[in-house]
Structure formats: C-alpha cells, structure tokens
Amino acid sequence: MPVNLKPIDNAQLAPIAGIDLAYAEAGIKKPGRKDVLVIRIDKGNTVAGVFTQNRFCAAPVQICKQNLDAGVQIRALVVNTGNANAGTGESGRQHAREVCAALAKELDCLPEQILPFSTGVILEPLPVDKIITALPTRQPATWADAAEAIMTTDVAPKATSRTIQIDGQAVNITGIAKGAGMIHPNMATMLGFIATDAPITRPVLTQLVKEVADLSFNSITIDGDTSTNDSFMLISTGQSAAPRIDSVNHPAYEQLKAALLEVSIELAQAIVRDGEGATKFITVQVEGGRTVAECKAVGYAIGRSPLVKTAFFASDPNLGRLLAAIGYAGIHDLDVDRLEMYLDDVLVAKDGGRNPLYKEEDGQRVMKQDEITVRVVLNRGLSNATVWTCDFSYDYVKINADYRS
Amino acid sequence: MPVNLKPIDNAQLAPIAGIDLAYAEAGIKKPGRKDVLVIRIDKGNTVAGVFTQNRFCAAPVQICKQNLDAGVQIRALVVNTGNANAGTGESGRQHAREVCAALAKELDCLPEQILPFSTGVILEPLPVDKIITALPTRQPATWADAAEAIMTTDVAPKATSRTIQIDGQAVNITGIAKGAGMIHPNMATMLGFIATDAPITRPVLTQLVKEVADLSFNSITIDGDTSTNDSFMLISTGQSAAPRIDSVNHPAYEQLKAALLEVSIELAQAIVRDGEGATKFITVQVEGGRTVAECKAVGYAIGRSPLVKTAFFASDPNLGRLLAAIGYAGIHDLDVDRLEMYLDDVLVAKDGGRNPLYKEEDGQRVMKQDEITVRVVLNRGLSNATVWTCDFSYDYVKINADYRS
C-alpha cells in the first residue's frame, strides 16, 4: 500500500476556469475502466512541457513535441492508459496522429492543436480504433476522475491543488500525476499535468516547466528505469483576473513558481509513496557538494541501489551499503574521510568510517520508521540537492513479474 | 540455485608449482566455517592486480595498492570473509596492517610483502584478533578448499583450470573467484585470484590483468552495485619451464592471454550464474556500435534494469522494457529506427518498432529458457561488447533483506 499517501478529495481540488475534463472507457486493456482522458482547454491558453530523454521516446511524445513546436494554439490533451504506443515506429506515430485527428474533427480544430499522451505496455500496437470509437462516448469528469483515468499500476490516484492571491486576485493551480514504476530522473513512466488559470506567456511557461520539473519530477527514482513516455505539462488558461506574467523578472514570478513547486513536489512525492511495492518513503538530502549535479548523482546512487533499497525494506541498518553507493556515484576526487552521513538525526559515518558514538539501536530505530531521511554532507562545496525514493520489496518483483498477465 | 553452474572437482584443478594454500576457521561471522585463506608464493614470483573504482574502497584494497606500488617481492596473500573492513577509516587500515604484520612475522618477511583482502559486511570493525589468532592454526588446502574459503553469499564455490603448452612446456593456470551480489563493472563484491606457473614479467602481468579483467570480471552485472572491495589478482610463480614472457609482443603472449581469458570468463560467468537469487543466465551481445564503451553502456543498461530483470524472471517477453533500456543508455544520437534486437534467433524489433513477423510465442519460447542471449545490433559502427547478467527474483530481495540477520 502507498506510504502515507493521503486519499484525494475532489472537494479539495480547485476547478480551473477554461478547462473541461472528460473520460471514456475504451476497454484498451480491460473493460469498465476509465482509460481515456480528454483535457479540453479554451482558446487564449498557453501550454509548455518537458519530455523523456529516452531515445526510444514514444510516438505520442514525438507528436507532442512537433505540435508544441508548430506554435499553434493548443485546444486539447488526450491521454490513454493501457498501451504506451512506444517502440511502435512509424505506424505508432500514424496511430497517434489518427487519435488527434478524430478529436480535432469533433472540436473543429486542426490535428496539430491536440497533444496526445499514452502510458502502459511498450512495443504493442495502440488499439487506435477502440480509442477513436470511445472518444464520443466520453463523460464529464472531475479532477478526481481525471487522476483516476490516467492510472496504470498506481494503487491510488494522485491530485492536489493550491490557491494563491496575486495582486489581490485568486489564482488556482490543480495538478494530477501517475507513476508508478520505471521512474527515474529526466522523467519516468510518469505523466503529470498541472493547470492554472494564472495568465502566463509561453516563454515564461516554458522556463517554469523546466525549473519546476528539475526540483520535483526530475528528483525522484523508483527503480532507475527511465521510461519512453514521461511527460509533464503546464497549462495556463489565463482566465484568472491576476496580471499576466510575461517575464521571469515579473514581481509575481517567484510566488507563482513556489506554488507550482508545492503542487509538483507533492505529486512527485505521491508517485514515490505509491512506488511499485513501496513500504517506505526515503528522502535523500545531499549537501555541501561542488555542484547540484554531483549532489544529485550521490542522491541517485543511493536512491537506485537495489542493495540499499532492500536494506530499507528489511529495516536493517546495513549502512555500509549507503557508503558504497556514495563511493561509486562518480565523484572521482571525493574525499571520503571528509563526509558525514546521517540517518535522520543520527550521525552514522564520519572520518571515512563509522561514527565511534554510533549505536546500532539508534540506526535500527530510524530504519523502522516508514519515513526516513538520509543526509549526506560532502563538505566540499555549497550546492545541495534532494532526491526522493522508496524501498525495494518482494511486491516490486511480484508487480513487475506479473505486469502483463 | 545457481544456473547451470558445474560443481567443481578438485581433481580437475591443476596445482600451481610455487604456491601453497592454507585455510583457517577464525569464526569471524560464525564458527566452523573456512573464513581465512592464505596463498603463500615462493620467491621469484610476479603479482599484479586491478581493484574497485569505488571511492569508499576498503582498507585492504588501499594497503594492497600501497604494497604492490612498493615494488617488493610479494610472499603471500591473506583473505578473510565475513567482514569487508570497508568504511572503517584509519583504524581499518591499521587492522589490515596488523594482519599483514602477523603473517609476515611467521613467514619471516616484511609486512609490505603481504597482500590483504576482505569481503563481507561493510562499516563494521574487522575482528582482527580472531584472524591473527587463527592464522597459525591454518590447515593445508586444495584449490577447491580455497574456493570455498572465500565464499560469502555464494551458494557454490567457483574454480577452474587450464593447461596449455608453450614451446613444448606445460603451463598451468588455476583460478578461484567469489561473488555474488554488489556486482557491477569496474569490479564488484568480487574477489578473483588466478595463478599460473608461466614466467611473466611484472610489466606484462600488469598489462594482462587489465586486458583480461575488461573482458571478464568487468563485463558482468548482478545488481548494478559496485562494491568497495573488488580485487582481481594475477599471480605468476614462474616455475614452469616455459620461456619468460617479457613483452606483449612475445610470440606466446596472445596464447597465454587467451587461456587466462578462458579461465577468467568462466569464473566471471560463474559469479553471474550464482548471482543472488538468479534463475536465468543472460548474455547481452551488443554489436555495430561506434565504440566498445557505447556497446557496454547499452549492455549494462539492459543488464541492470530491474524492469528487464523481473521480466526475465517471469519468462515474460515484455520486450518493450529492453527497448526502453537501450533508449536511456546514454547514446544521445542513437537512431532507434536503425537498430535490430534479437532474442536468441528471434528478430524482435527493427525499424523503430516490433518486427511485423515477430510472434509472441517465439518470444515466449526463448524467455522460458534458463540461458538467453539478447543481441542488439546498433548498425552505426564496428565495435562490439558482451555483458553477462542474471534475472531478478523474489530471492534477490530475500537474500539482501536478510543478509545481516
């Protein structure tokens, strides 16, 4: 079960003026399941996104990038689960275009004004007819429905909202996301959609989506696998009365970014809390590095090590495995005699070895918790980074050995 | 159980003239277990090694490097299991030196003429007194005993031999190794010792150990974790009547290297076959890359992906996970439309997607085997590399969650 993941409550999710949601049950993988989501956006919006770095990026990712680059007004996003439309070559791109065309016809716009997204099994042809047949049958949806409609192996839907005031005007932000395996930096089998009614110009939105992704969705790992389909989209409908944010120097930029970060970090952490088979939520804080990149490298070495993750699963303070992971993180001139490692408030390692005052029972106490912070102080610079991850359990193997059956 | 790992038979293991083996039961982790091995070498030998790249490299690794650099004649290697003496700082180095000094006193040589090795749990003080007390109690050992004495979580001992003729003179090669988790390129929690009676100069031996390691022990992965203690040593006693190999251009160099490679690849593969929880042995052959490094990167992306490894465990031809791994292997200009992927003889993917002639039952047939070759043809250059790995099972989690208890 997810680790301390609050159930979502639709009453807590702010509607975003200028967006209609609808879902359909296309029976892509099995019948009677919300597996298609349409996010329709009024004219006057701006949309920006970041996508997987995987060279086998899925057909819908390729089409999304093309359509965003075309500079046309986006009118809708269409998401299907149950099939990733990845590793499907030219016919996959054709299928994605057909889905866009079908929705475009109905919305009386160009296919290029639709952004397609897919998540699910790789290397199988998209059942495009099922999706096109189901599109006209779609039902109005709440944000809670939308969060449910994009789930694959997720145990629970993920959604959250914030409302802030900019110049005395309410600005709403609501986001949804899905995980739950193949999660690693530079995106994952993860989809994230955050919409706000704040008016934001496209260049500012493009900058915001990168900055926000780096500190949230690009700071989590479940299993080190970077997926073919990861996409994180920011949508601005512009229908709030707040002033338009047209520059990163705008007085409200930092305030808006902070609120977007709260939403995206909560969603990214929710993905980890619902990581496949997760029983613990681990925060890895790396401090005092020369660069953010080297701090992240240490965070990820710890966060993706199967040996570290199985030790967390067992509540076993087998902390040498953490040191080993730090040692192979790729900092070639790391002086291990200078670093400190803490488990919550317990100083475990210093001077290149175990803290003489460290007691096994202190480590044991922290390891038994279901939320644990590993803090590594490199003592060689002023940069920091935080990575979130989960443990590695029997259920991870079970879920991934059974996924297609 | 190990995957198709032949039991070792001491009668098949050639003694190496100039080497005496002995084991002791020091009770480091539990009583009644061979946990200390001494490899004593006659004068006139040469010794060379390669070691872990992990920055938290263990105290014995540091001492080994110092002693090899000192240029003195090596007289013995001493190995303990049950404790890695890693993450132990200055006191760890002191402990390793004390073990060397105790054995040196007995052998009437300098402590610098002893090479120490440790494997086992990290971050706990080496029980140096137990080892020193046990050293004089040691019993003469066969190579089979020696293979057993260096085991940790290994299910079975690993040893093999070859005898070749150089200029009509017999040359014997015998090696032992241990795994079995924390195995990743640039060494692992792995120890490998190969001895030969062929006379080889130190510079040639130093070159040989690197070339041989790259194509064997540095081409395997169990879990992507690079250990603190990995060491692979080549020992030449020089007691064969074969001519001394004093240059890489010596007529017998390639012949000797081929034989050493056979031994080291068999040992490296044995480590994978006995990988923690392994039920399948996977060969990943990557061809047609621009460089060996990029071929290895693809091989390792596949070989360490938990999603790929759990699919192998389940015998599930969920082959999209393999493509995803190829896609995130870090070849930024990889043209996925040009590559081909085979499972044994079955062409699974080409033209950026699934081979239209591919049938699920063909994939299924291969996935059910316990030995599988994944062949990736990148079609962008002339370089190749092979990586060996295993699947990821419930037992991997069980073994690593229970390791210390």
Tab-separated table of C-alpha atoms in Angstrom, chain A residues 117-333:
chain	number	residue	atom	x	y	z
A	117	PHE	CA	-0.212	11.041	-24.365
A	118	SER	CA	-0.040	7.303	-23.784
A	119	THR	CA	1.116	5.125	-20.896
A	120	GLY	CA	1.132	1.370	-20.451
A	121	VAL	CA	2.821	-1.565	-22.094
A	122	ILE	CA	5.570	-0.881	-24.655
A	123	LEU	CA	6.054	-2.482	-28.079
A	124	GLU	CA	2.425	-3.389	-28.730
A	125	PRO	CA	0.313	-1.626	-31.373
A	126	LEU	CA	-2.008	1.039	-29.989
A	127	PRO	CA	-5.635	-0.149	-30.282
A	128	VAL	CA	-6.421	3.082	-32.056
A	129	ASP	CA	-9.916	2.056	-33.177
A	130	LYS	CA	-11.049	1.429	-29.611
A	131	ILE	CA	-9.869	4.911	-28.608
A	132	ILE	CA	-11.475	6.670	-31.573
A	133	THR	CA	-14.731	4.786	-31.039
A	134	ALA	CA	-14.757	5.686	-27.349
A	135	LEU	CA	-13.955	9.392	-27.716
A	136	PRO	CA	-17.555	10.500	-28.499
A	137	THR	CA	-18.868	8.453	-25.550
A	138	ARG	CA	-16.906	10.419	-23.005
A	139	GLN	CA	-18.443	11.689	-19.777
A	140	PRO	CA	-17.781	14.953	-17.944
A	141	ALA	CA	-15.098	14.370	-15.332
A	142	THR	CA	-13.888	15.969	-12.129
A	143	TRP	CA	-10.175	16.372	-11.421
A	144	ALA	CA	-10.511	13.313	-9.171
A	145	ASP	CA	-11.918	11.314	-12.100
A	146	ALA	CA	-9.101	12.631	-14.261
A	147	ALA	CA	-6.493	11.486	-11.742
A	148	GLU	CA	-8.080	8.041	-11.769
A	149	ALA	CA	-8.307	7.881	-15.565
A	150	ILE	CA	-4.524	8.128	-16.049
A	151	MET	CA	-3.566	5.370	-13.570
A	152	THR	CA	-1.732	2.198	-14.668
A	153	THR	CA	-0.105	0.190	-11.851
A	154	ASP	CA	-0.799	3.061	-9.461
A	155	VAL	CA	-2.640	1.881	-6.367
A	156	ALA	CA	-4.155	5.325	-5.690
A	157	PRO	CA	-4.908	8.442	-7.742
A	158	LYS	CA	-2.704	11.500	-7.266
A	159	ALA	CA	-4.001	15.065	-7.345
A	160	THR	CA	-3.581	18.278	-5.407
A	161	SER	CA	-4.437	21.970	-5.557
A	162	ARG	CA	-3.276	25.336	-4.304
A	163	THR	CA	-4.939	28.721	-4.392
A	164	ILE	CA	-2.843	31.859	-4.050
A	165	GLN	CA	-3.521	35.553	-4.371
A	166	ILE	CA	-1.618	37.605	-6.914
A	167	ASP	CA	-2.348	41.339	-6.732
A	168	GLY	CA	-5.500	40.535	-4.772
A	169	GLN	CA	-6.766	38.145	-7.444
A	170	ALA	CA	-7.269	34.433	-6.805
A	171	VAL	CA	-5.113	32.078	-8.848
A	172	ASN	CA	-5.920	28.365	-8.815
A	173	ILE	CA	-3.473	25.554	-9.531
A	174	THR	CA	-4.559	21.935	-9.831
A	175	GLY	CA	-2.431	19.009	-10.881
A	176	ILE	CA	-2.681	15.283	-11.424
A	177	ALA	CA	0.019	12.686	-11.948
A	178	LYS	CA	0.563	8.988	-12.365
A	179	GLY	CA	3.525	6.684	-11.630
A	180	ALA	CA	4.445	4.126	-10.562
A	181	GLY	CA	7.356	2.065	-11.946
A	182	MET	CA	10.049	2.951	-14.483
A	183	ILE	CA	10.596	6.131	-12.538
A	184	HIS	CA	13.960	7.828	-12.814
A	185	PRO	CA	15.251	11.316	-13.424
A	186	ASN	CA	14.637	13.022	-16.621
A	187	MET	CA	11.217	11.638	-16.297
A	188	ALA	CA	9.793	8.181	-15.976
A	189	THR	CA	6.652	6.247	-16.820
A	190	MET	CA	5.086	9.209	-15.365
A	191	LEU	CA	2.578	11.665	-16.605
A	192	GLY	CA	1.982	14.950	-14.839
A	193	PHE	CA	-0.478	17.647	-15.810
A	194	ILE	CA	-0.721	20.879	-13.878
A	195	ALA	CA	-3.201	23.559	-14.895
A	196	THR	CA	-3.584	27.084	-13.615
A	197	ASP	CA	-5.837	29.955	-14.508
A	198	ALA	CA	-2.943	32.397	-13.979
A	199	PRO	CA	-2.123	34.191	-17.245
A	200	ILE	CA	1.438	33.242	-18.226
A	201	THR	CA	3.149	33.865	-21.545
A	202	ARG	CA	4.503	30.896	-23.434
A	203	PRO	CA	8.233	31.728	-22.958
A	204	VAL	CA	7.732	32.132	-19.210
A	205	LEU	CA	5.711	28.921	-19.045
A	206	THR	CA	8.479	27.106	-20.953
A	207	GLN	CA	11.017	28.288	-18.403
A	208	LEU	CA	8.721	27.464	-15.461
A	209	VAL	CA	8.066	23.903	-16.569
A	210	LYS	CA	11.809	23.166	-16.688
A	211	GLU	CA	12.603	24.768	-13.340
A	212	VAL	CA	9.688	23.070	-11.639
A	213	ALA	CA	10.397	19.640	-13.198
A	214	ASP	CA	14.027	19.702	-12.075
A	215	LEU	CA	13.085	20.124	-8.429
A	216	SER	CA	10.167	17.690	-8.441
A	217	PHE	CA	9.569	15.054	-11.106
A	218	ASN	CA	13.246	15.004	-12.070
A	219	SER	CA	14.224	14.376	-8.450
A	220	ILE	CA	12.555	11.016	-7.876
A	221	THR	CA	13.522	7.435	-8.583
A	222	ILE	CA	11.697	4.165	-8.063
A	223	ASP	CA	13.837	1.700	-9.972
A	224	GLY	CA	16.289	3.637	-12.089
A	225	ASP	CA	14.415	2.921	-15.290
A	226	THR	CA	13.763	5.974	-17.467
A	227	SER	CA	10.623	5.454	-19.435
A	228	THR	CA	9.745	6.109	-23.041
A	229	ASN	CA	6.650	8.158	-22.322
A	230	ASP	CA	7.282	10.594	-19.492
A	231	SER	CA	5.649	13.915	-19.962
A	232	PHE	CA	4.999	16.812	-17.645
A	233	MET	CA	2.775	19.586	-18.927
A	234	LEU	CA	1.958	23.019	-17.559
A	235	ILE	CA	-1.266	24.564	-18.814
A	236	SER	CA	-2.174	28.199	-18.292
A	237	THR	CA	-5.764	29.053	-19.225
A	238	GLY	CA	-5.232	32.725	-18.407
A	239	GLN	CA	-8.767	33.130	-17.077
A	240	SER	CA	-7.819	34.469	-13.635
A	241	ALA	CA	-8.019	38.252	-13.256
A	242	ALA	CA	-4.428	38.250	-11.967
A	243	PRO	CA	-1.884	40.156	-14.050
A	244	ARG	CA	-0.214	38.343	-16.936
A	245	ILE	CA	3.238	37.048	-16.039
A	246	ASP	CA	5.312	37.892	-19.062
A	247	SER	CA	8.844	37.753	-17.688
A	248	VAL	CA	10.876	35.791	-15.173
A	249	ASN	CA	11.513	39.173	-13.552
A	250	HIS	CA	7.795	39.810	-13.032
A	251	PRO	CA	7.143	40.524	-9.318
A	252	ALA	CA	4.786	37.534	-9.075
A	253	TYR	CA	7.036	35.032	-10.877
A	254	GLU	CA	8.702	33.628	-7.772
A	255	GLN	CA	5.423	33.440	-5.877
A	256	LEU	CA	3.749	31.549	-8.704
A	257	LYS	CA	6.764	29.284	-9.132
A	258	ALA	CA	6.729	28.468	-5.407
A	259	ALA	CA	3.063	27.462	-5.582
A	260	LEU	CA	3.644	25.374	-8.726
A	261	LEU	CA	6.587	23.725	-6.976
A	262	GLU	CA	4.429	22.847	-3.969
A	263	VAL	CA	1.944	21.147	-6.253
A	264	SER	CA	4.561	19.370	-8.352
A	265	ILE	CA	6.650	18.214	-5.371
A	266	GLU	CA	3.532	16.862	-3.667
A	267	LEU	CA	2.639	14.987	-6.856
A	268	ALA	CA	6.194	13.728	-7.408
A	269	GLN	CA	6.368	12.521	-3.799
A	270	ALA	CA	2.957	10.888	-4.243
A	271	ILE	CA	4.414	8.891	-7.132
A	272	VAL	CA	7.203	7.665	-4.857
A	273	ARG	CA	4.808	6.945	-1.963
A	274	ASP	CA	2.891	4.786	-4.427
A	275	GLY	CA	6.067	3.335	-5.951
A	276	GLU	CA	5.639	-0.253	-7.012
A	277	GLY	CA	5.769	-2.339	-3.849
A	278	ALA	CA	6.942	0.601	-1.697
A	279	THR	CA	6.733	0.235	2.070
A	280	LYS	CA	8.943	3.232	2.965
A	281	PHE	CA	9.399	6.788	1.770
A	282	ILE	CA	13.031	7.885	1.718
A	283	THR	CA	14.325	11.433	1.389
A	284	VAL	CA	17.978	11.647	0.376
A	285	GLN	CA	19.388	15.100	1.109
A	286	VAL	CA	22.878	15.706	-0.228
A	287	GLU	CA	24.611	18.854	0.972
A	288	GLY	CA	27.914	20.603	0.546
A	289	GLY	CA	28.696	19.420	-2.960
A	290	ARG	CA	30.583	21.445	-5.559
A	291	THR	CA	27.638	21.292	-7.996
A	292	VAL	CA	23.957	20.408	-7.862
A	293	ALA	CA	24.711	17.712	-10.450
A	294	GLU	CA	27.171	15.894	-8.201
A	295	CYS	CA	24.745	16.114	-5.272
A	296	LYS	CA	22.029	14.605	-7.442
A	297	ALA	CA	24.431	11.890	-8.606
A	298	VAL	CA	25.050	10.877	-4.988
A	299	GLY	CA	21.321	11.053	-4.241
A	300	TYR	CA	20.522	8.821	-7.184
A	301	ALA	CA	23.319	6.350	-6.483
A	302	ILE	CA	21.729	5.823	-3.067
A	303	GLY	CA	18.176	6.034	-4.381
A	304	ARG	CA	18.554	3.421	-7.092
A	305	SER	CA	20.832	0.890	-5.375
A	306	PRO	CA	18.961	-2.412	-5.036
A	307	LEU	CA	21.159	-3.277	-2.065
A	308	VAL	CA	20.294	-0.039	-0.253
A	309	LYS	CA	16.623	-0.396	-1.113
A	310	THR	CA	16.364	-3.983	0.114
A	311	ALA	CA	18.101	-2.950	3.363
A	312	PHE	CA	15.438	-0.258	3.871
A	313	PHE	CA	12.761	-2.843	3.149
A	314	ALA	CA	14.235	-5.064	5.864
A	315	SER	CA	14.598	-2.130	8.321
A	316	ASP	CA	18.204	-3.267	8.529
A	317	PRO	CA	20.743	-0.521	9.315
A	318	ASN	CA	23.225	-2.161	6.940
A	319	LEU	CA	24.603	1.293	6.341
A	320	GLY	CA	27.801	0.260	4.633
A	321	ARG	CA	25.686	-0.193	1.550
A	322	LEU	CA	24.897	3.519	1.660
A	323	LEU	CA	28.582	4.386	1.862
A	324	ALA	CA	29.339	2.025	-1.030
A	325	ALA	CA	26.718	3.783	-3.144
A	326	ILE	CA	28.201	7.197	-2.307
A	327	GLY	CA	31.596	5.807	-3.274
A	328	TYR	CA	30.528	4.738	-6.756
A	329	ALA	CA	28.416	7.804	-7.535
A	330	GLY	CA	31.075	9.033	-9.906
A	331	ILE	CA	32.763	11.844	-7.947
A	332	HIS	CA	36.277	10.831	-8.830
A	333	ASP	CA	38.006	13.134	-6.344
